[in-house]
Coordinates of C-alpha atoms and ligand atoms in Angstrom, one line a residue:
Chain B
M14 CA -54.4 116.8 118.6
T15 CA -54.5 114.3 115.9
G16 CA -52.0 111.7 116.6
T17 CA -50.1 112.5 113.4
T18 CA -46.4 113.1 114.0
E19 CA -45.5 116.7 114.5
D20 CA -42.6 118.4 112.6
F21 CA -42.1 121.2 115.2
D22 CA -43.2 122.5 118.5
A23 CA -44.4 125.7 116.8
I24 CA -44.7 127.1 113.3
V25 CA -44.3 130.9 113.0
V26 CA -45.5 132.4 109.7
G27 CA -43.9 135.7 108.8
A28 CA -40.3 136.9 109.6
G29 CA -41.2 140.5 110.4
P30 CA -40.5 141.9 114.0
A31 CA -43.5 139.9 115.5
G32 CA -42.5 136.6 114.0
C33 CA -38.8 137.0 114.6
A34 CA -39.3 138.0 118.3
A35 CA -41.7 135.0 118.8
A36 CA -39.3 132.5 117.1
Y37 CA -36.3 133.8 119.0
R38 CA -38.0 133.7 122.4
M39 CA -39.3 130.1 121.9
S40 CA -36.0 128.9 120.5
M41 CA -34.2 130.3 123.5
A42 CA -36.6 128.3 125.7
G43 CA -35.6 125.1 123.9
L44 CA -38.7 124.7 121.7
S45 CA -38.2 123.5 118.1
V46 CA -39.5 126.3 115.9
V47 CA -39.8 126.9 112.1
L48 CA -40.0 130.5 110.9
I49 CA -41.5 130.7 107.4
E50 CA -41.1 133.8 105.3
R51 CA -42.4 134.4 101.7
G52 CA -39.6 136.9 100.8
E53 CA -36.4 135.5 99.3
T54 CA -34.7 137.0 102.3
P55 CA -36.5 138.2 105.5
G56 CA -37.3 141.9 105.2
S57 CA -37.4 142.0 101.4
K58 CA -41.2 142.4 101.4
N59 CA -41.3 144.8 104.3
L60 CA -41.6 148.5 104.6
S61 CA -41.9 150.9 107.6
G62 CA -41.5 154.6 108.1
G63 CA -38.7 153.4 110.2
V64 CA -38.6 154.6 113.8
L65 CA -38.3 151.7 116.1
Y66 CA -39.1 152.5 119.8
S67 CA -36.5 150.2 121.2
A68 CA -37.1 149.5 124.9
V69 CA -38.9 146.2 124.3
L70 CA -36.2 144.9 121.9
N71 CA -33.5 145.9 124.4
E72 CA -35.3 143.9 127.0
L73 CA -35.5 140.9 124.8
I74 CA -31.9 141.2 123.5
P75 CA -29.9 143.5 125.8
G76 CA -27.6 145.7 123.9
F77 CA -29.1 144.6 120.5
Y78 CA -28.0 147.9 118.9
E79 CA -24.3 146.8 119.2
T80 CA -24.8 144.3 116.4
A81 CA -28.1 145.2 114.8
P82 CA -28.1 147.2 111.6
V83 CA -29.7 150.3 113.1
E84 CA -29.4 153.5 111.2
R85 CA -29.3 156.4 113.8
P86 CA -30.5 156.8 117.4
I87 CA -33.2 159.4 117.3
T88 CA -32.4 162.5 119.5
R89 CA -34.7 165.0 117.8
H90 CA -38.4 164.8 117.2
T91 CA -40.2 167.6 115.3
T92 CA -43.9 168.0 114.4
T93 CA -44.8 170.4 111.7
F94 CA -48.1 171.8 110.6
L95 CA -48.0 172.6 106.9
T96 CA -50.2 174.7 104.8
K97 CA -49.6 175.3 101.1
E98 CA -46.9 177.8 101.7
A99 CA -46.3 178.1 105.5
S100 CA -45.3 175.9 108.3
C101 CA -45.3 175.9 112.1
S102 CA -43.2 173.3 114.1
L103 CA -42.7 171.9 117.5
D104 CA -39.1 170.8 118.0
Y105 CA -38.1 168.4 120.8
R106 CA -34.5 167.6 121.5
S107 CA -32.8 165.8 124.3
A108 CA -29.2 164.8 124.7
G109 CA -30.3 161.9 126.9
L110 CA -32.0 160.2 124.0
G111 CA -28.5 159.8 122.4
A112 CA -27.0 157.7 125.1
P113 CA -27.4 153.9 125.9
P114 CA -29.9 152.3 126.2
Y115 CA -31.4 154.8 123.7
N116 CA -35.1 155.5 123.1
A117 CA -35.6 154.9 119.4
F118 CA -33.6 154.2 116.2
S119 CA -34.3 154.7 112.6
V120 CA -34.1 151.4 110.8
L121 CA -34.4 150.1 107.2
R122 CA -36.4 146.9 107.2
A123 CA -34.7 145.0 104.4
K124 CA -31.5 145.0 106.6
F125 CA -33.1 145.0 110.0
D126 CA -35.5 142.0 109.5
E127 CA -32.7 140.0 107.9
W128 CA -30.6 140.6 111.0
F129 CA -33.5 139.7 113.4
A130 CA -34.3 136.5 111.6
G131 CA -30.6 135.6 111.7
V132 CA -30.6 136.1 115.5
A133 CA -33.6 133.7 115.8
E134 CA -31.7 131.2 113.6
Q135 CA -28.7 131.4 115.9
A136 CA -30.9 130.7 118.8
G137 CA -32.0 127.5 117.1
A138 CA -35.0 128.4 114.9
F139 CA -35.2 126.8 111.5
V140 CA -35.7 129.7 109.1
M141 CA -37.4 128.9 105.8
P142 CA -37.3 132.0 103.4
G143 CA -38.8 132.1 100.0
I144 CA -41.9 130.0 101.0
R145 CA -45.4 131.3 100.8
V146 CA -47.8 129.7 103.3
D147 CA -51.1 129.2 101.5
E148 CA -53.5 128.4 104.4
P149 CA -53.7 127.0 107.8
V150 CA -54.5 123.2 108.1
V151 CA -57.6 122.8 110.3
E152 CA -58.7 119.5 111.8
N153 CA -61.6 119.0 114.2
G154 CA -61.8 122.8 114.6
A155 CA -58.2 123.1 115.7
V156 CA -55.3 124.5 113.7
V157 CA -52.7 121.7 113.3
G158 CA -50.3 123.1 110.8
V159 CA -49.9 125.0 107.5
R160 CA -49.9 124.2 103.9
A161 CA -47.4 125.7 101.4
G162 CA -47.9 124.4 97.9
D163 CA -47.9 120.6 98.1
D164 CA -46.2 120.5 101.5
V165 CA -47.9 120.3 104.8
L166 CA -46.0 121.2 108.0
R167 CA -47.5 120.1 111.3
A168 CA -47.2 121.6 114.8
P169 CA -49.5 121.9 117.8
V170 CA -49.5 125.6 117.5
V171 CA -49.1 128.2 114.7
V172 CA -48.2 131.9 115.2
A173 CA -49.8 134.0 112.5
A174 CA -47.4 136.9 112.3
D175 CA -48.1 137.5 108.6
G176 CA -48.7 141.3 108.7
A177 CA -51.5 143.7 108.1
N178 CA -53.4 141.7 105.5
S179 CA -53.1 138.5 107.5
F180 CA -54.8 136.1 105.2
L181 CA -53.9 133.3 107.7
A182 CA -55.9 134.8 110.6
Q183 CA -58.8 135.4 108.2
A184 CA -58.7 131.9 106.9
A185 CA -58.7 130.6 110.5
G186 CA -61.9 132.7 111.1
L187 CA -60.2 134.9 113.7
R188 CA -60.9 138.2 111.9
P189 CA -63.0 139.5 109.1
R190 CA -61.7 140.9 105.8
N191 CA -60.3 144.4 106.4
A192 CA -62.6 147.3 105.6
P193 CA -61.3 150.6 104.2
K194 CA -61.7 152.3 107.6
D195 CA -59.5 149.6 109.3
V196 CA -56.3 150.5 107.4
A197 CA -54.3 153.4 106.1
L198 CA -52.1 153.2 103.0
G199 CA -48.5 154.2 103.5
V200 CA -46.3 155.2 100.5
K201 CA -42.6 156.0 100.9
A202 CA -39.5 157.0 99.1
I203 CA -35.9 156.5 100.0
I204 CA -33.7 159.5 99.1
R205 CA -29.9 159.1 99.2
L206 CA -27.8 161.9 100.5
P207 CA -24.2 162.1 101.9
R208 CA -24.1 161.5 105.6
H209 CA -22.5 164.9 106.4
T210 CA -25.2 166.7 104.4
I211 CA -27.8 165.0 106.5
E212 CA -26.0 165.9 109.7
N213 CA -25.6 169.6 108.7
R214 CA -29.1 169.9 107.3
F215 CA -30.9 168.5 110.4
G216 CA -28.6 169.9 113.0
L217 CA -27.3 166.5 114.1
V218 CA -24.0 165.6 115.8
G219 CA -22.3 162.5 114.6
D220 CA -24.6 159.5 114.2
E221 CA -27.6 161.1 115.9
G222 CA -30.9 161.1 114.0
A223 CA -34.1 163.1 113.6
A224 CA -37.7 162.0 113.2
C225 CA -40.0 164.6 111.7
S226 CA -43.7 164.3 111.3
F227 CA -46.0 166.6 109.2
D228 CA -49.7 167.3 109.4
G229 CA -52.0 169.3 107.2
E230 CA -51.4 170.0 103.5
V231 CA -49.5 166.7 103.2
T232 CA -52.7 164.6 103.0
A233 CA -54.9 167.3 101.3
G234 CA -57.2 167.4 104.3
M235 CA -57.6 163.6 104.6
M236 CA -56.8 161.7 107.8
G237 CA -53.2 160.9 108.0
G238 CA -49.8 162.6 108.0
G239 CA -46.3 162.7 106.5
F240 CA -42.9 161.6 107.9
L241 CA -39.3 162.2 107.2
Y242 CA -36.7 160.1 109.1
T243 CA -32.9 160.3 108.8
N244 CA -30.9 157.2 108.1
I245 CA -27.1 157.0 107.9
D246 CA -26.9 158.1 104.3
S247 CA -30.5 158.4 103.2
L248 CA -33.8 159.8 104.2
S249 CA -37.1 157.8 104.6
V250 CA -39.8 160.2 103.4
G251 CA -43.5 159.2 103.1
L252 CA -47.0 159.6 104.1
V253 CA -49.9 157.6 105.5
V254 CA -53.5 158.2 104.6
R255 CA -56.7 156.5 105.8
L256 CA -58.0 154.2 103.0
D257 CA -61.7 155.2 103.3
D258 CA -60.7 158.9 102.9
L259 CA -58.5 158.0 99.9
I260 CA -61.1 156.0 98.1
E261 CA -63.7 158.7 98.7
S262 CA -61.5 161.5 97.5
G263 CA -60.3 159.7 94.4
A264 CA -56.8 161.1 95.1
K265 CA -53.7 159.1 94.3
A266 CA -51.3 158.3 97.1
S267 CA -48.4 158.5 94.6
Q268 CA -49.4 162.0 93.7
L269 CA -49.7 163.1 97.3
L270 CA -46.2 161.8 97.9
A271 CA -44.9 163.7 94.8
D272 CA -46.6 166.9 96.1
F273 CA -45.2 166.4 99.6
L274 CA -41.6 166.0 98.2
D275 CA -42.1 169.0 96.1
H276 CA -43.6 171.2 98.9
P277 CA -41.7 174.5 99.0
L278 CA -40.8 173.9 102.7
V279 CA -39.9 170.2 102.3
Q280 CA -37.9 170.5 99.1
P281 CA -34.9 172.2 100.7
L282 CA -34.5 169.3 103.1
L283 CA -34.2 166.9 100.1
R284 CA -32.1 169.1 97.8
D285 CA -29.5 167.2 95.7
G286 CA -30.9 163.9 97.0
E287 CA -31.1 160.9 94.7
L288 CA -34.3 158.8 94.7
A289 CA -33.4 155.2 95.4
E290 CA -36.6 153.3 96.1
Y291 CA -40.4 153.6 96.1
G292 CA -42.7 151.4 98.1
A293 CA -46.2 151.0 99.6
H294 CA -47.6 149.1 102.6
L295 CA -50.8 149.1 104.7
V296 CA -50.9 150.2 108.4
P297 CA -53.7 148.8 110.6
E298 CA -55.8 151.6 112.3
S299 CA -55.4 151.6 116.1
G300 CA -59.1 150.8 116.7
S301 CA -59.2 147.7 114.6
A302 CA -57.2 145.7 117.1
M303 CA -60.1 145.8 119.6
T304 CA -62.4 143.8 117.3
H305 CA -60.1 140.9 116.5
R306 CA -59.9 137.5 118.3
L307 CA -56.3 136.9 119.2
F308 CA -56.3 133.1 119.6
T309 CA -58.1 129.9 118.8
D310 CA -57.3 126.2 119.2
G311 CA -53.8 125.8 117.9
M312 CA -53.2 129.4 116.8
V313 CA -52.3 132.9 118.1
V314 CA -52.1 136.1 116.1
A315 CA -49.4 138.7 116.7
G316 CA -48.2 142.1 115.4
D317 CA -50.0 143.9 112.5
A318 CA -51.9 140.7 111.8
A319 CA -53.7 141.3 115.1
G320 CA -54.1 145.0 114.3
F321 CA -51.5 146.1 116.8
A322 CA -50.5 149.5 115.5
I323 CA -50.9 153.1 116.7
N324 CA -51.4 155.7 114.0
S325 CA -52.0 158.8 116.1
G326 CA -51.3 161.5 113.6
L327 CA -48.1 162.4 115.5
V328 CA -46.5 158.9 115.5
V329 CA -46.9 155.7 113.6
R330 CA -45.9 152.8 115.9
G331 CA -46.1 149.1 115.2
M332 CA -42.7 147.5 115.3
D333 CA -42.4 147.7 119.1
L334 CA -46.0 146.4 119.5
A335 CA -45.2 143.6 117.1
I336 CA -42.1 142.6 119.1
G337 CA -44.0 142.9 122.4
S338 CA -46.9 140.8 121.1
G339 CA -44.4 138.2 119.6
V340 CA -42.8 137.8 123.1
C341 CA -46.2 137.4 124.8
A342 CA -47.2 134.8 122.2
A343 CA -44.0 132.9 122.8
D344 CA -44.4 133.0 126.5
A345 CA -48.0 131.7 126.3
I346 CA -46.8 128.9 124.0
I347 CA -43.9 127.9 126.2
Q348 CA -46.4 127.6 129.1
A349 CA -48.9 125.7 126.9
K350 CA -46.1 123.2 126.0
T351 CA -45.3 122.5 129.7
L352 CA -49.0 121.8 130.2
G353 CA -49.3 119.8 126.9
D354 CA -52.4 121.8 126.1
F355 CA -52.7 124.0 123.0
S356 CA -56.4 124.6 123.2
A357 CA -57.9 128.1 123.0
H358 CA -58.4 127.9 126.8
S359 CA -54.7 127.3 127.4
L360 CA -53.6 129.9 124.7
S361 CA -55.8 132.5 126.3
A362 CA -52.8 133.1 128.5
Y363 CA -51.6 135.1 125.5
Q364 CA -54.3 137.7 125.9
D365 CA -53.6 137.9 129.7
R366 CA -50.0 138.6 129.0
L367 CA -50.8 141.3 126.4
E368 CA -53.1 143.0 128.9
D369 CA -50.6 142.9 131.7
G370 CA -47.8 144.3 129.4
F371 CA -47.6 147.5 127.4
V372 CA -49.1 146.3 124.2
L373 CA -52.8 146.3 125.1
K374 CA -52.4 149.1 127.6
D375 CA -51.0 151.4 125.0
L376 CA -53.6 150.3 122.5
H377 CA -56.4 151.1 125.0
T378 CA -54.8 154.5 125.7
Y379 CA -54.8 155.3 122.0
A380 CA -58.1 153.7 121.3
R381 CA -59.9 157.0 121.3
A382 CA -57.3 158.5 118.9
P383 CA -59.1 157.3 115.7
H384 CA -62.3 159.1 116.8
F385 CA -60.4 162.2 117.7
L386 CA -58.5 162.0 114.4
D387 CA -61.8 161.7 112.6
R388 CA -62.2 165.4 113.1
H389 CA -61.2 166.6 109.7
Q390 CA -60.4 170.2 110.8
L391 CA -57.1 168.8 112.3
Y392 CA -55.8 168.3 108.8
S393 CA -56.9 171.6 107.2
T394 CA -58.3 174.3 109.6
Y395 CA -55.7 174.0 112.4
P396 CA -52.6 174.2 110.3
E397 CA -54.2 177.2 108.6
F398 CA -54.9 178.8 112.0
L399 CA -51.5 178.2 113.5
T400 CA -49.6 179.5 110.6
Q401 CA -51.8 182.6 110.3
L402 CA -51.3 183.2 114.1
L403 CA -47.6 183.0 113.7
H404 CA -47.7 185.1 110.5
G405 CA -49.6 187.8 112.6
I406 CA -46.9 187.7 115.3
F407 CA -43.8 187.7 113.1
A408 CA -44.7 189.3 109.8
T409 CA -44.4 193.1 109.7
D410 CA -46.2 195.1 107.1
G411 CA -45.5 198.7 108.4
T412 CA -48.7 198.9 110.4
P413 CA -48.5 199.1 114.2
R414 CA -48.3 195.7 116.1
Q415 CA -51.4 194.3 117.5
H416 CA -52.1 192.6 120.8
L417 CA -51.7 188.8 120.6
V418 CA -55.4 188.2 121.4
T419 CA -56.4 190.4 118.4
V420 CA -54.0 188.5 116.2
A421 CA -55.4 185.2 117.4
R422 CA -59.0 186.2 116.9
R423 CA -58.3 187.4 113.4
A424 CA -56.4 184.1 112.6
M425 CA -59.4 182.2 113.9
N426 CA -61.8 184.1 111.7
D427 CA -59.6 183.7 108.7
S428 CA -59.2 180.0 109.2
G429 CA -62.9 179.4 109.8
L430 CA -62.3 178.0 113.3
R431 CA -64.8 178.5 116.0
M432 CA -63.9 178.8 119.7
S433 CA -66.3 176.1 120.8
A434 CA -64.9 173.7 118.3
L435 CA -61.4 174.5 119.4
M436 CA -62.2 173.8 123.0
G437 CA -64.0 170.6 122.2
D438 CA -61.0 169.4 120.2
A439 CA -58.5 170.4 122.9
V440 CA -60.4 168.3 125.4
A441 CA -60.6 165.4 123.0
A442 CA -56.9 165.6 122.3
G443 CA -56.1 165.6 125.9
R444 CA -58.1 162.4 126.4
S445 CA -56.8 160.5 123.4
L446 CA -53.2 161.5 122.4
Chain H
M27 CA -37.8 167.4 94.6
N28 CA -38.9 166.6 91.1
V29 CA -40.6 163.2 91.4
P30 CA -41.1 161.1 88.2
P31 CA -44.5 159.6 87.5
V32 CA -45.2 156.1 88.9
P33 CA -43.5 154.0 86.2
G34 CA -40.3 156.0 86.9
L35 CA -40.7 155.4 90.6
L36 CA -41.2 151.7 90.0
G37 CA -38.1 151.6 87.9
L38 CA -36.1 152.3 91.0
D39 CA -37.3 149.0 92.6
H40 CA -36.2 145.5 92.1
F41 CA -38.8 142.9 90.9
E42 CA -38.5 139.2 90.2
V43 CA -41.4 138.9 87.8
D44 CA -43.3 135.5 87.6
R45 CA -44.7 135.8 84.1
D46 CA -46.1 132.2 84.2
H47 CA -48.2 132.7 87.3
P48 CA -49.8 136.1 87.5
H49 CA -51.1 136.7 91.0
I50 CA -54.0 139.0 90.1
A51 CA -57.1 137.9 88.1
I52 CA -60.3 139.8 87.5
D53 CA -63.7 138.3 87.0
H54 CA -64.8 140.7 84.2
D55 CA -68.5 139.8 84.4
V56 CA -68.7 140.8 88.1
C57 CA -66.4 143.7 87.6
E58 CA -68.3 145.2 84.7
T59 CA -71.8 144.6 86.2
R60 CA -71.4 145.3 89.9
C61 CA -68.7 147.9 90.4
T62 CA -69.8 151.6 90.6
Q63 CA -66.7 153.2 92.1
R64 CA -63.8 151.6 90.1
S65 CA -61.5 152.5 93.0
C66 CA -58.7 150.3 91.7
L67 CA -58.0 152.9 89.1
T68 CA -57.0 155.5 91.8
V69 CA -56.1 153.6 95.0
C70 CA -53.3 151.4 93.7
P71 CA -50.0 153.1 94.5
A72 CA -48.3 151.3 91.6
D73 CA -51.0 152.1 88.9
V74 CA -51.4 148.4 88.2
Y75 CA -55.0 148.8 87.0
T76 CA -55.8 150.6 83.8
E77 CA -59.0 150.6 81.7
H78 CA -59.0 149.6 78.0
E79 CA -62.3 149.9 76.2
G80 CA -64.3 149.5 79.4
R81 CA -62.3 146.5 80.6
I82 CA -59.9 146.7 83.6
I83 CA -56.5 145.2 82.9
P84 CA -54.0 144.6 85.7
D85 CA -50.2 144.9 85.0
T86 CA -49.3 142.3 87.5
A87 CA -45.6 142.8 87.2
A88 CA -45.7 146.3 88.8
C89 CA -47.5 145.2 92.0
L90 CA -46.0 146.3 95.3
E91 CA -48.1 143.7 97.1
C92 CA -49.6 146.1 99.6
G93 CA -53.1 144.5 99.4
T94 CA -55.0 147.9 99.1
C95 CA -56.9 146.8 96.0
V96 CA -58.1 143.7 97.8
I97 CA -59.9 145.9 100.3
A98 CA -61.1 148.5 97.9
C99 CA -62.5 146.1 95.2
V100 CA -65.8 144.3 95.0
P101 CA -64.8 141.0 96.8
E102 CA -66.1 138.6 94.1
A103 CA -64.5 140.5 91.3
L104 CA -60.9 140.1 92.3
S105 CA -58.8 137.0 92.9
W106 CA -55.5 138.2 94.5
H107 CA -52.9 136.3 96.4
Y108 CA -49.2 137.0 97.2
P109 CA -46.9 135.9 94.4
D110 CA -45.2 132.6 94.9
G111 CA -42.3 132.7 97.4
T112 CA -39.2 134.6 96.1
H113 CA -41.2 136.3 93.3
G114 CA -42.5 139.9 93.2
V115 CA -41.1 143.1 94.7
Q116 CA -37.8 142.9 96.6
Y117 CA -37.1 146.0 98.7
R118 CA -33.4 146.8 99.2
Y119 CA -34.2 149.5 101.9
G120 CA -37.8 149.0 102.9
Ligands
FAD505 C1 -45.5 153.8 105.8 C2 -45.3 153.1 107.1 C3 -44.7 153.7 108.1 C4 -44.6 153.1 109.4 N1 -43.8 153.7 110.3 C5 -43.5 153.1 111.5 C6 -42.6 153.6 112.4 O1 -42.0 154.7 112.2 N2 -42.4 153.0 113.6 C7 -43.0 151.8 113.9 O2 -42.8 151.2 114.9 N3 -43.9 151.2 113.0 C8 -44.1 151.8 111.8 N4 -45.0 151.3 110.9 C9 -45.7 150.0 111.3 C10 -44.8 148.8 111.2 O3 -44.1 148.7 110.0 C11 -45.6 147.5 111.4 O4 -46.4 147.7 112.5 C12 -44.7 146.3 111.7 O5 -43.9 146.1 110.5 C13 -45.5 145.1 112.0 O6 -44.6 144.0 112.1 P1 -45.2 142.5 111.9 O7 -44.1 141.6 112.2 O8 -46.5 142.3 112.6 O9 -45.6 142.5 110.3 P2 -44.7 142.7 109.0 O10 -43.5 143.5 109.3 O11 -45.6 143.1 108.0 O12 -44.2 141.2 108.7 C14 -45.0 140.2 108.2 C15 -44.2 139.2 107.5 O13 -44.9 138.1 107.1 C16 -44.6 137.7 105.8 N5 -45.7 137.0 105.2 C17 -47.0 137.5 105.0 N6 -47.8 136.5 104.5 C18 -47.0 135.4 104.4 C19 -47.3 134.1 104.0 N7 -48.5 133.7 103.5 N8 -46.3 133.2 104.0 C20 -45.1 133.5 104.4 N9 -44.8 134.7 104.9 C21 -45.7 135.7 104.8 C22 -44.2 139.0 105.1 O14 -43.4 138.8 104.0 C23 -43.5 139.7 106.2 O15 -42.1 139.4 106.3 C24 -45.1 151.8 109.6 C25 -45.8 151.2 108.6 C26 -45.9 151.8 107.4 C27 -46.6 151.1 106.3
SF4_506 S1 -62.4 148.0 91.8 FE1 -62.5 145.8 91.3 S2 -64.6 145.6 90.5 FE2 -64.2 147.8 90.4 S3 -63.4 148.2 88.4 FE3 -61.6 147.8 89.7 S4 -61.3 145.5 89.4 FE4 -63.3 146.0 88.7
SF4_507 S1 -51.6 145.0 96.0 FE1 -51.2 147.2 96.0 S2 -49.7 147.5 94.4 FE2 -50.5 145.5 94.0 S3 -52.2 145.9 92.6 FE3 -53.1 145.9 94.7 S4 -53.1 148.1 95.3 FE4 -51.7 147.8 93.5

């Protein structure tokens, strides 16, 4: 510490789910906290696919869904393998998912983050929107505050919750510049539809919601996948594609999105809808988290800034990990304050808490997923195989029916898939998904 | 669904443009001598970068602030930071 007067106990940069959770938790414990956000209102810069797995938020704020602007509780999850003109789906429904405390909700971040920042403010945090933090202030090797324009704010600890690009964590030397293999680019459209149309089209009762993921043709064989989530009176439709693949292919994400929305089997789900917004955002790749340092003297890194996201091909998850890591960061700082010690040694309690909780456990579980998902046949050969298999079973052409094994063999031959590769991938999938 | 080209998509969004302080600047010497891939022309989801007589020109006002170009570009060629607070894209859904 420097002896200069401090403005706050803690500075949180970024009012996404990670920053709001950290600011709320610390404020509830009586710490003086400032939450700085560059958007004019919290959420105005943020974009997600939009399914929040909500157990962690419900633990932090019990019954949060009573007041939060959630869209629909998700009661139906589908996964669809798409080829150019066919599809094959898994459809999971459970009535239990539609009852409190719920499992997941679709959310729209412009509304949701504004609510969450408001909750932190009510708990006592000082929320400063419309301010871009330019850099951390470092003295004698320790972070002692942040600079925004001509202003310097000082606190013994700074939480970098500034999202996937985290220029703050980079400037503090905690992580290198992102490489193309460390991130995926997500692009998304909002399509407005009357709520009854949504409920009829997706087989939903009342305010229930569906989360649909798509693999295969969506990303033209590149690593990634598509999603379609139901909101109250709109759909969130988009796709995520690994940046190294995208650069190498020379394809445009905007064109992939246009092709996805125009796919003959997706189009009917969107019919008569009205485009309302287009956006883009990066997603950290699951494996990148393992390589970052999470704390230093006077700073901890949380959420996407720390690389805490899971992009498994079947799900994109990051909001719950952001909230979980924000809580761990807050608890480590609350402890550091009672000790009066904000050194890296003291803040290493953050890492311990992450390892004890679900955040790092889940990330370790999925750590193999990026390697598994590197197998490009997942995005081209398998969708082809599955749809041909089902074509062989269901399509009749006047010739006698064949035994399933024969149909499967023919589908394998037609799709170019080999049995040894299939077995290898099945084992790898079992280990990593 | 019939999706308009990128300018039409961006027309759906709300931007507070900061004409006086563009947040993207290209060092043309580095750009024109050291870049072989010219990835900015394809990876940007908002088509911010276009080429005019061999020179890359960014249309800063259309930027969605995703940061993709920062990762794809030759590091020394691009100076990119978030727009000043309150400026830039403002999602109404997100
Ligand atoms: C297309 C797409 C689909 C996704 N789908 C899902 C999904 O279905 N479910 C899920 O759980 N996750 C999903 N994710 C991931 C999820 O959105 C992120 O993991 C989550 O938003 C991370 O939260 P965060 O608080 O760490 O960062 P962010 O939400 O990015 O928040 C960072 C905040 O910091 C602010 N900020 C940044 N720099 C500064 C600065 N210098 N000064 C001041 N403020 C600053 C930003 O404006 C922003 O408000 C998806 C992501 C994408 C892109
Ligand atoms: S990627 Fe960067 S260096 Fe290459 S052409 Fe574009 S701006 Fe220039
Ligand atoms: S930040 Fe994203 S939208 Fe903006 S210029 Fe770069 S790639 Fe394009």
